PDB file of C-alpha atoms in Angstrom:
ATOM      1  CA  UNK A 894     -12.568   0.285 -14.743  1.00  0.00           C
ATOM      2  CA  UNK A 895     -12.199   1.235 -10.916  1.00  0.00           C
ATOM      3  CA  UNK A 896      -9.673  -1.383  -9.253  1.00  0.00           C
ATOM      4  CA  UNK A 897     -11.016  -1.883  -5.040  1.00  0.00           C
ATOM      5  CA  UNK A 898      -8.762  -4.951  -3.790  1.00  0.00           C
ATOM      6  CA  UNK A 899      -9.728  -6.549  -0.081  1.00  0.00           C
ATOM      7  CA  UNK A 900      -6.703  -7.929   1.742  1.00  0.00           C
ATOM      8  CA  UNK A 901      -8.037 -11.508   3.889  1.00  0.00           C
ATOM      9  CA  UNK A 902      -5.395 -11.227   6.762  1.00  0.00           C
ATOM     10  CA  UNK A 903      -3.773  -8.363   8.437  1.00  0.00           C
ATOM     11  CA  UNK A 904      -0.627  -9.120   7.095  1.00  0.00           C
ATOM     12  CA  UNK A 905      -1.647  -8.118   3.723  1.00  0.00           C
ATOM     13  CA  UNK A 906      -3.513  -5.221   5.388  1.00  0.00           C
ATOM     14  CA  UNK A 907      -0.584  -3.602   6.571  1.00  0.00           C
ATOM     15  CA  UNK A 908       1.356  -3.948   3.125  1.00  0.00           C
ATOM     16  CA  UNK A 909      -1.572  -2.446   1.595  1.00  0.00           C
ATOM     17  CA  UNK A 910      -1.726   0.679   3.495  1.00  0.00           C
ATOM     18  CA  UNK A 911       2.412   1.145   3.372  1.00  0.00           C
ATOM     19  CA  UNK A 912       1.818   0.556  -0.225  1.00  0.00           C
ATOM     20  CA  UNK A 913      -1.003   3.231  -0.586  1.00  0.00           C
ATOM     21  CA  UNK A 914       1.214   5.616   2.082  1.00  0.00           C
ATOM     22  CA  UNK A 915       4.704   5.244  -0.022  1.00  0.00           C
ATOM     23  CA  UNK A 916       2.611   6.075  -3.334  1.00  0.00           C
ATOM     24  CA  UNK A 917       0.715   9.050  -1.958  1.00  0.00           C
ATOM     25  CA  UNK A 918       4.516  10.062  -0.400  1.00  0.00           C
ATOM     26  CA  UNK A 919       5.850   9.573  -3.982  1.00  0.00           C
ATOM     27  CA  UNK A 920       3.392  12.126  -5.688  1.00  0.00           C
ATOM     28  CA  UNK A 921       3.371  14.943  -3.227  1.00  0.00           C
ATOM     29  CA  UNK A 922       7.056  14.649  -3.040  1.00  0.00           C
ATOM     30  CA  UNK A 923       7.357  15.081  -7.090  1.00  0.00           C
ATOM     31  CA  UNK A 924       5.321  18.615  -6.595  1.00  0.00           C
ATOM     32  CA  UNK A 925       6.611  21.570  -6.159  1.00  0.00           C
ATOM     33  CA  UNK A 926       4.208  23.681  -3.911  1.00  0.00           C
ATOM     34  CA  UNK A 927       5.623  23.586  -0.086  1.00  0.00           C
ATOM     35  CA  UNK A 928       2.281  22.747   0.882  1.00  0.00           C
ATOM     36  CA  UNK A 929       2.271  19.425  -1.023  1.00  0.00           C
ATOM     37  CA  UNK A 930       5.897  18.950   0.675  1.00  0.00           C
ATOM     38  CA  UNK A 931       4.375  19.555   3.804  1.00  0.00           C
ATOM     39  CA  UNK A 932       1.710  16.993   3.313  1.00  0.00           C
ATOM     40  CA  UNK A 933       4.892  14.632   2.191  1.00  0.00           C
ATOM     41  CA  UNK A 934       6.336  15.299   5.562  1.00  0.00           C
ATOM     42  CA  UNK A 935       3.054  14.302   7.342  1.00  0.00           C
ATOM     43  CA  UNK A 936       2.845  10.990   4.913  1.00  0.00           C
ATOM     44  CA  UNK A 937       5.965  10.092   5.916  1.00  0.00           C
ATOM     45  CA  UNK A 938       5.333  10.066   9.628  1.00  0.00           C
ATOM     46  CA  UNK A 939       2.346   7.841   8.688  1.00  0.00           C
ATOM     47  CA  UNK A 940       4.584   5.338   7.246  1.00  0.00           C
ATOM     48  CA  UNK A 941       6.823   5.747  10.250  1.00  0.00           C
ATOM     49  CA  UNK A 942       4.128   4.580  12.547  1.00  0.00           C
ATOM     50  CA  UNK A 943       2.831   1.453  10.538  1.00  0.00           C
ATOM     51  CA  UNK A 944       6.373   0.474   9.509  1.00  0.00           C
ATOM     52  CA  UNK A 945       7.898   0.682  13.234  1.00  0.00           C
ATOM     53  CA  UNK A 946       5.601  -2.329  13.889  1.00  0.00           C
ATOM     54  CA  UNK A 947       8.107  -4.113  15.566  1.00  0.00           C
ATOM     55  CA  UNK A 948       7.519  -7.641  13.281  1.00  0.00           C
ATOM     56  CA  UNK A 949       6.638  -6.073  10.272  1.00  0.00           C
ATOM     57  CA  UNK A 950      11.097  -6.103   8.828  1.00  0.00           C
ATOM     58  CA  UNK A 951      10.921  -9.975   9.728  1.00  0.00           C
ATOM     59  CA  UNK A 952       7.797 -10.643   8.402  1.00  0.00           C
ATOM     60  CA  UNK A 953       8.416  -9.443   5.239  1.00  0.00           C
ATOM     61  CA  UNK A 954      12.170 -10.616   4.612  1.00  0.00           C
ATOM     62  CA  UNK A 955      10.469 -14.661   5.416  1.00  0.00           C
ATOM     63  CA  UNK A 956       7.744 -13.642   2.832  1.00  0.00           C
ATOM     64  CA  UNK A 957      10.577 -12.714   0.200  1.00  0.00           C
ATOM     65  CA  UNK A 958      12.472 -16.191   1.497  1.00  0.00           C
ATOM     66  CA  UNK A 959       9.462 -18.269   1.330  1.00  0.00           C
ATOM     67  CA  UNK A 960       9.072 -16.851  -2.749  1.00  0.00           C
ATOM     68  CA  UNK A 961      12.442 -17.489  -3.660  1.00  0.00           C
ATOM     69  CA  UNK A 962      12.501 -20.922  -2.651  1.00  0.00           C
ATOM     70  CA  UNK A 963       9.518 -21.410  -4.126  1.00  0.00           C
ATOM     71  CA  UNK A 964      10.357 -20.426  -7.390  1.00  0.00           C
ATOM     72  CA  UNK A 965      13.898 -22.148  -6.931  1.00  0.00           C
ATOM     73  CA  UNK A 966      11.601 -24.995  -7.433  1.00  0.00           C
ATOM     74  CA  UNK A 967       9.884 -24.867 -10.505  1.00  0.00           C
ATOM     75  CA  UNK A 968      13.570 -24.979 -12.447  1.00  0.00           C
ATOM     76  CA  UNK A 969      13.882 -27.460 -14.352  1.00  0.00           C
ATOM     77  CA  UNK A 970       9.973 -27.703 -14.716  1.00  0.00           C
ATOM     78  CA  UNK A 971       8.531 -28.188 -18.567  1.00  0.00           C
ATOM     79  CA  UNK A 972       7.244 -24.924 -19.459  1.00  0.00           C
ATOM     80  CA  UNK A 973       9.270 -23.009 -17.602  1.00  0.00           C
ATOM     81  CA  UNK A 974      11.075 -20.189 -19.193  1.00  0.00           C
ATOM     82  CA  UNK A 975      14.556 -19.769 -17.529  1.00  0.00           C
ATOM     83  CA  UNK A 976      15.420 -16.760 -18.127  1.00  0.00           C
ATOM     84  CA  UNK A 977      12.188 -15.109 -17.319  1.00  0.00           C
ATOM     85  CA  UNK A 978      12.485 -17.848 -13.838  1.00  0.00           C
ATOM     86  CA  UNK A 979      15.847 -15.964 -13.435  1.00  0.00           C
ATOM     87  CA  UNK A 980      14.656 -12.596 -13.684  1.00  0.00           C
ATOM     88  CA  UNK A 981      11.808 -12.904 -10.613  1.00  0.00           C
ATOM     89  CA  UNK A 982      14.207 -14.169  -8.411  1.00  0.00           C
ATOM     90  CA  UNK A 983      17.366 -11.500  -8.975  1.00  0.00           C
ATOM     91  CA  UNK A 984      14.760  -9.449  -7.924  1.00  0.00           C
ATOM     92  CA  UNK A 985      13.225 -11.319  -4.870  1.00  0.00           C
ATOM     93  CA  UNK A 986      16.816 -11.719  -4.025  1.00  0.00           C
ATOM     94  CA  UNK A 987      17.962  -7.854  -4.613  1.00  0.00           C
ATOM     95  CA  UNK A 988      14.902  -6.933  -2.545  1.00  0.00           C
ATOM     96  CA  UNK A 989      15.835  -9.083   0.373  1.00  0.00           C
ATOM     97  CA  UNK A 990      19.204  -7.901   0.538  1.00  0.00           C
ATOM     98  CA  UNK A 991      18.682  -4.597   0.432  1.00  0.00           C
ATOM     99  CA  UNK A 992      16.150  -5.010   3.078  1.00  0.00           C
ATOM    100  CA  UNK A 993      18.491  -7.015   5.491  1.00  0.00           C
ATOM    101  CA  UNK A 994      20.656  -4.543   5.350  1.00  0.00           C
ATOM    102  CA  UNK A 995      18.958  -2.333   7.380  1.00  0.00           C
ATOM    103  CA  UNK A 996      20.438  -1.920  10.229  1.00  0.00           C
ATOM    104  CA  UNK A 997      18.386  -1.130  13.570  1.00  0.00           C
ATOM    105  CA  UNK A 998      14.505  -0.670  13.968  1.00  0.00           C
ATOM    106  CA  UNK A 999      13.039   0.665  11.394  1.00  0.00           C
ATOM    107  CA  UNK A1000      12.884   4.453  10.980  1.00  0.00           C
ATOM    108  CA  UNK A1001      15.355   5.232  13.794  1.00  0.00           C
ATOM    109  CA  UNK A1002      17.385   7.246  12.154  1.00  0.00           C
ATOM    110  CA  UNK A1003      14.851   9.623  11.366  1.00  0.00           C
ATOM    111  CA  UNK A1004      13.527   9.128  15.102  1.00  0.00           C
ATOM    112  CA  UNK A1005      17.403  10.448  16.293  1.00  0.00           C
ATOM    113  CA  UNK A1006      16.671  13.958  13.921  1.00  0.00           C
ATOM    114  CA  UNK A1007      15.168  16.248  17.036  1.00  0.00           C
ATOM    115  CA  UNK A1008      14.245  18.495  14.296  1.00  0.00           C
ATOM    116  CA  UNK A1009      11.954  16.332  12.216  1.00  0.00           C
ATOM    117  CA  UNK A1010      10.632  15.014  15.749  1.00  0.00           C
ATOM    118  CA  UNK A1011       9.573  18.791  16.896  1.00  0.00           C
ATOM    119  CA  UNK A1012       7.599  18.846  13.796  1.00  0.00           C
ATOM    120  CA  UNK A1013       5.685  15.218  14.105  1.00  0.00           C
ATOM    121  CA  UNK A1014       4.859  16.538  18.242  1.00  0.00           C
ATOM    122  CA  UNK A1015       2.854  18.979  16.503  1.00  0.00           C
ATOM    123  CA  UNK A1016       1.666  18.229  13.247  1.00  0.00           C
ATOM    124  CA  UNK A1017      -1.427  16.556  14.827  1.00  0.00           C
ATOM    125  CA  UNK A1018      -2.408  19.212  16.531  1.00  0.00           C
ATOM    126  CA  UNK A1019      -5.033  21.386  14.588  1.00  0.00           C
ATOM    127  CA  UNK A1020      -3.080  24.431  12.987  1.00  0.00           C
ATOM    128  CA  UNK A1021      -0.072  23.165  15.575  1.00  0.00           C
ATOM    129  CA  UNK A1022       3.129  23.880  12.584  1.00  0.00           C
ATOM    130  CA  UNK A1023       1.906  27.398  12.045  1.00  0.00           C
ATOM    131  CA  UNK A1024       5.204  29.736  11.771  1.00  0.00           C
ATOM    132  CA  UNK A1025       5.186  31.229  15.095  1.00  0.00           C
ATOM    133  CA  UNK A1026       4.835  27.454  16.646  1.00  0.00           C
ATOM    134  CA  UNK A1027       7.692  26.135  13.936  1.00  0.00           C
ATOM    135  CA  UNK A1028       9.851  28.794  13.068  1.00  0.00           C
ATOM    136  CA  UNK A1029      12.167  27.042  11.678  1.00  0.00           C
ATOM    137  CA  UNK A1030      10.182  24.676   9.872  1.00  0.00           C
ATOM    138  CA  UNK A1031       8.488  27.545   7.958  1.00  0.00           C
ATOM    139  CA  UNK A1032      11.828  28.580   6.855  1.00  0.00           C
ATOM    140  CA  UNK A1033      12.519  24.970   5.544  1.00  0.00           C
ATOM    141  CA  UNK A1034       8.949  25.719   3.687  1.00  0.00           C
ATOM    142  CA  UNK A1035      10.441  29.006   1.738  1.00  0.00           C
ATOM    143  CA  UNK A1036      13.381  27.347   0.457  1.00  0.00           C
ATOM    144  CA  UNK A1037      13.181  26.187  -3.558  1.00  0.00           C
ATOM    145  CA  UNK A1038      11.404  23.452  -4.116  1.00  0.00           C
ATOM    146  CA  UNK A1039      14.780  21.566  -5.601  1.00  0.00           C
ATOM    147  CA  UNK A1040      15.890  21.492  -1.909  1.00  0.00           C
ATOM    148  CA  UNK A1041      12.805  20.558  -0.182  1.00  0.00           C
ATOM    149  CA  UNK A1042      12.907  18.112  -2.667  1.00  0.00           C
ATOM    150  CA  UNK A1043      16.187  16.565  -1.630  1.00  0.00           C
ATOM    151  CA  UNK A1044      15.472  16.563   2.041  1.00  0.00           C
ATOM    152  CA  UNK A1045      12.482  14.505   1.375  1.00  0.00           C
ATOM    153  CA  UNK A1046      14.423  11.959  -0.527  1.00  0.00           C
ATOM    154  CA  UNK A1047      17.013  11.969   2.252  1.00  0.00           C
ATOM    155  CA  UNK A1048      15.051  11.448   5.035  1.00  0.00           C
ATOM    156  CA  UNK A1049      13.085   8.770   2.962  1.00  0.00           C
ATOM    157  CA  UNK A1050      15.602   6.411   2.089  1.00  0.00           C
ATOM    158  CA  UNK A1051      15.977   4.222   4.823  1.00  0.00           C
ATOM    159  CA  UNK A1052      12.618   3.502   4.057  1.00  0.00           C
ATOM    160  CA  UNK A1053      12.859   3.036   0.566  1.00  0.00           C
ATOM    161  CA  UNK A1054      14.272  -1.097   0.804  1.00  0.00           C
ATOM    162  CA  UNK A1055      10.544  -1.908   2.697  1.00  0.00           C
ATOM    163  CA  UNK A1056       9.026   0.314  -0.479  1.00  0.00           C
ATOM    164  CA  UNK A1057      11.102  -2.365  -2.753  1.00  0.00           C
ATOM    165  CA  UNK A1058      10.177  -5.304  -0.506  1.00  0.00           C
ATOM    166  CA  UNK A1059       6.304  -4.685  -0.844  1.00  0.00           C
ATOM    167  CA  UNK A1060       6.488  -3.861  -4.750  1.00  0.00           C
ATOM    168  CA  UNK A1061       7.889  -6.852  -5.452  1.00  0.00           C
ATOM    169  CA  UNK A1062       5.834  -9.379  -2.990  1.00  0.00           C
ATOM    170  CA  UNK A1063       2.219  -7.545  -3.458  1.00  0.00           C
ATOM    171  CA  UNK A1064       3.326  -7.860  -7.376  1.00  0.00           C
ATOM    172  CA  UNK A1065       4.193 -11.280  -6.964  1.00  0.00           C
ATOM    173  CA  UNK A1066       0.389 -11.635  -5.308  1.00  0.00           C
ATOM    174  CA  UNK A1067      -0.870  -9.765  -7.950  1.00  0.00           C
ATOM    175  CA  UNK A1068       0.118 -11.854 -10.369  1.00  0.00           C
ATOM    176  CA  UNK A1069      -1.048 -15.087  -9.033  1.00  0.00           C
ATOM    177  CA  UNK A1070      -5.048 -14.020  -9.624  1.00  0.00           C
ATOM    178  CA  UNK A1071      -6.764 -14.463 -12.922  1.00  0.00           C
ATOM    179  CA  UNK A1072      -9.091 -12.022 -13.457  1.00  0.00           C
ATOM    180  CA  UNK A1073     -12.852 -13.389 -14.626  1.00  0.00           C
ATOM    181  CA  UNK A1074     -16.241 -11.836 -14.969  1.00  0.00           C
ATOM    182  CA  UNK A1075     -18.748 -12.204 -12.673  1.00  0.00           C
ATOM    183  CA  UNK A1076     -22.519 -11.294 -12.662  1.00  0.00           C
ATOM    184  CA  UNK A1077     -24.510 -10.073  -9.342  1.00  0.00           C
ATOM    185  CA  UNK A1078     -27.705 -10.476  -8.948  1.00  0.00           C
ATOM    186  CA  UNK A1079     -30.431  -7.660  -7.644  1.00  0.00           C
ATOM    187  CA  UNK A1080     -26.912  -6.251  -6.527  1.00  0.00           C
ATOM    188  CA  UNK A1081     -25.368  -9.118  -4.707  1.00  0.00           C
ATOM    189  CA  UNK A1082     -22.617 -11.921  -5.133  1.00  0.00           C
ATOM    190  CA  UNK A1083     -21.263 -14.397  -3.222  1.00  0.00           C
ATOM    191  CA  UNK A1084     -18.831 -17.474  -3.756  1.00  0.00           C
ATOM    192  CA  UNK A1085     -17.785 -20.218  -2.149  1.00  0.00           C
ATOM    193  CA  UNK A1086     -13.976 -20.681  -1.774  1.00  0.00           C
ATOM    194  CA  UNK A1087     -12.734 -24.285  -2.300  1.00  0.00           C
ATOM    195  CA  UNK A1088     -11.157 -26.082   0.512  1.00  0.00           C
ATOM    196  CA  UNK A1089      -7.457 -26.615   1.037  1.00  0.00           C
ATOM    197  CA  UNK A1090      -6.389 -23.108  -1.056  1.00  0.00           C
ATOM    198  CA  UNK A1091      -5.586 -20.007   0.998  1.00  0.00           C
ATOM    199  CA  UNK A1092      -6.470 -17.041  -0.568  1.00  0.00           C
ATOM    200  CA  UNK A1093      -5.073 -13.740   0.469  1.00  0.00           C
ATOM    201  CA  UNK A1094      -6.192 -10.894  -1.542  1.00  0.00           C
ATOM    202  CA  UNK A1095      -9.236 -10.436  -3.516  1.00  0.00           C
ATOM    203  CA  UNK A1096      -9.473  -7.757  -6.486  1.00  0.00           C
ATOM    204  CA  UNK A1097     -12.402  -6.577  -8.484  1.00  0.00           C
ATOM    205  CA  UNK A1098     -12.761  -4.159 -11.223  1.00  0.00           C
ATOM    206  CA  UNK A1099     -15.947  -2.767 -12.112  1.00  0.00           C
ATOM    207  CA  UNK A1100     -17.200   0.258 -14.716  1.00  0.00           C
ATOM    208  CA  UNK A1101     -17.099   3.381 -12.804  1.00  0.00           C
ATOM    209  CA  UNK A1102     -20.453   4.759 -14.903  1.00  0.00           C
ATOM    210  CA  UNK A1103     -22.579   2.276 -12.861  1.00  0.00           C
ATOM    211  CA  UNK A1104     -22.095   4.536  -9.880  1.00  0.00           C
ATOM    212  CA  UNK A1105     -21.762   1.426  -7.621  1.00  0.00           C
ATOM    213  CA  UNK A1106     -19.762   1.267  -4.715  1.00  0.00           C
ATOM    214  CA  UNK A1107     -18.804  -2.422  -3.278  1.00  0.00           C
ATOM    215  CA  UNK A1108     -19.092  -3.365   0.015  1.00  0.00           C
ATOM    216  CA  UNK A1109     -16.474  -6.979   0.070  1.00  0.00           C
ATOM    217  CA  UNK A1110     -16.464  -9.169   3.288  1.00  0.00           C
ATOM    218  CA  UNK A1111     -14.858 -12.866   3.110  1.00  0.00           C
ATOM    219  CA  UNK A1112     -12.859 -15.374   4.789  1.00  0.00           C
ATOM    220  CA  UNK A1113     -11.291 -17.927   4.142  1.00  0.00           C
ATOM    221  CA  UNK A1114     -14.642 -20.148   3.130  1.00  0.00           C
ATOM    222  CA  UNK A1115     -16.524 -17.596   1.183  1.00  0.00           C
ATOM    223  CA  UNK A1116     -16.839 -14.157   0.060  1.00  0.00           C
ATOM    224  CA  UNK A1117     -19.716 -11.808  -0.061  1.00  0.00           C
ATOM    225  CA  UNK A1118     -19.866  -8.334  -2.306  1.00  0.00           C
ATOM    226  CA  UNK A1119     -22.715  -6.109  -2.179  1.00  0.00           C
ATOM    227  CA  UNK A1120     -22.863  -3.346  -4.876  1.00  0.00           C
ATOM    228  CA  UNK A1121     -24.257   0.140  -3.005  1.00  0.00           C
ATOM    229  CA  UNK A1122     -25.463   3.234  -4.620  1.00  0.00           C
ATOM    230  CA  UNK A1123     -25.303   6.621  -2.514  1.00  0.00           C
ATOM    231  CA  UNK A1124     -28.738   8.582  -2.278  1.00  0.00           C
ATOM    232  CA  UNK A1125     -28.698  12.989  -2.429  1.00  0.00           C
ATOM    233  CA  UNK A1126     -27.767  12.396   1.580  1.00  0.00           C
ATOM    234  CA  UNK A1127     -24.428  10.140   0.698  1.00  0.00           C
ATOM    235  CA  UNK A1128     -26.011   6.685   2.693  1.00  0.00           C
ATOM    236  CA  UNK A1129     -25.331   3.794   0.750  1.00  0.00           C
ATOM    237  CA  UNK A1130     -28.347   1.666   0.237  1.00  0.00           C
ATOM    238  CA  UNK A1131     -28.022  -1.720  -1.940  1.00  0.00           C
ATOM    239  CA  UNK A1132     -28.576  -1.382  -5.994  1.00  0.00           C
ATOM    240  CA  UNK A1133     -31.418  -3.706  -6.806  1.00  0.00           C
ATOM    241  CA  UNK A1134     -30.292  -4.153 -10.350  1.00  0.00           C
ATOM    242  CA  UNK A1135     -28.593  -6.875 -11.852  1.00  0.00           C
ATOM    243  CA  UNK A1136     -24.899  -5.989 -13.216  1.00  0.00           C
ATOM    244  CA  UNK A1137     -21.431  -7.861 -13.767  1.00  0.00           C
ATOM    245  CA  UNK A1138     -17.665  -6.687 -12.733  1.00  0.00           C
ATOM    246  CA  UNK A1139     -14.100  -8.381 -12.859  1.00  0.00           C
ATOM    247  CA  UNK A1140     -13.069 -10.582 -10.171  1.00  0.00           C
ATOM    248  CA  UNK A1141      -9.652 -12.163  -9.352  1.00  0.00           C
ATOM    249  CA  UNK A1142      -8.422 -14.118  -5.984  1.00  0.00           C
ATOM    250  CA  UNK A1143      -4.782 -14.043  -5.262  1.00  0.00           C
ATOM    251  CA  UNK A1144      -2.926 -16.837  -3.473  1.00  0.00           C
TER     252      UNK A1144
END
């Protein structure tokens, strides 16, 4: 089954896309060819950009307050497992304090490394780190790939506490949808959301041999999925067949 999840605020937006940007940084990283390293390098100036957002630190420590003290509160509840309750918030809590221990804006202590910077003024521009532009840098590229290796991790781990902070509250999200099937019909579905409940991330799974690809819009009164085939040309034009998928909603 092919998972496509749509985030209903930009909040969860952003998460998403650090989320997506510290995975893809975690795979190229774990290669060994220079050019996956230097594809690292360019991922992690991605996540330098979205996580430099100057709210974003704030945002997400409140988030990890907000679900500790609402687990706090189900102690004591029938039904409640203890230990497990225990468990989720160690880590809530190890999460925030890792992440409030960062000190200064986010990322500036790779902005302060000249070197690193001479290679982001240029890695936008269209064959711009070539070896006579970056000498230096294509030296870095020749070394073993052990060492490459470690610079990465270096320069990536005063990043790593917002990596932890986002695990644990999109997993937390995650969590909170049950996953159901659903049927569309002549390749559409829609459903109304029930007032009072805010809903913040939607997820669907659906069988990847159906060759549909979904199209999800919603807010927060309904939410609208239309299953799209590509023709020879690749424009996606509506499947007029009848077919079913997973759906969850996360609050």
């Amino acid at each position: 089954m092919v998972l496509y999840e749509y985030p209903f605020n930009e909040s969860i937006r952003t998460m998403l896309r650090l989320e997506h940007l510290f995975d893809r940084f975690g795979a190229l990283m774990a290669r060994d060819p220079a050019l996956d390293h230097h594809f690292a390098l360019v991922t992690l100036f991605e996540i330098l950009d979205v996580a430099s957002r100057a709210d974003l630190k704030s945002d997400l420590l409140k988030e990890l307050e907000k679900h500790k003290a609402q687990f706090n509160g189900f102690r004591g509840s029938p039904g409640v497992d203890d230990a497990r309750l225990d468990e989720v918030v160690a880590r809530i809590d190890g999460a925030y304090q890792r992440l409030n221990g960062l000190t200064g804006k986010t990322g500036a202590v790779l902005n302060g490394n000249d070197w690193l910077m001479s290679i982001r003024s240029r890695i936008s521009i269209p064959g711009g780190t070539c070896e006579f532009d970056l000498p230096a840098y294509y030296h870095w590229q020749q070394q073993p790939p052990v060492r490459r290796r470690k610079d990465l991790m270096g320069w990536a781990q005063t990043l790593m506490p917002m990596a932890e902070a986002l695990q644990v509250l999109l997993g937390l999200l995650r969590d909170s949808g049950a996953p159901h099937k659903v049927a569309a019909t002549a390749g559409q579905f829609q459903q109304s959301l029930p007032a009072g409940r805010v809903y913040q991330l939607l997820r669907m799974r659906i069988d990847p041999s159906l060759g549909l690809i979904p199209e999800i819009s919603g807010h927060r009164l309904m939410i609208s999925i239309r299953l799209m085939r590509q023709d020879e040309e690749g424009r996606l034009k509506l499947a007029p067949e009848d077919s079913s998928f997973e759906l969850a909603l996360c609050q």
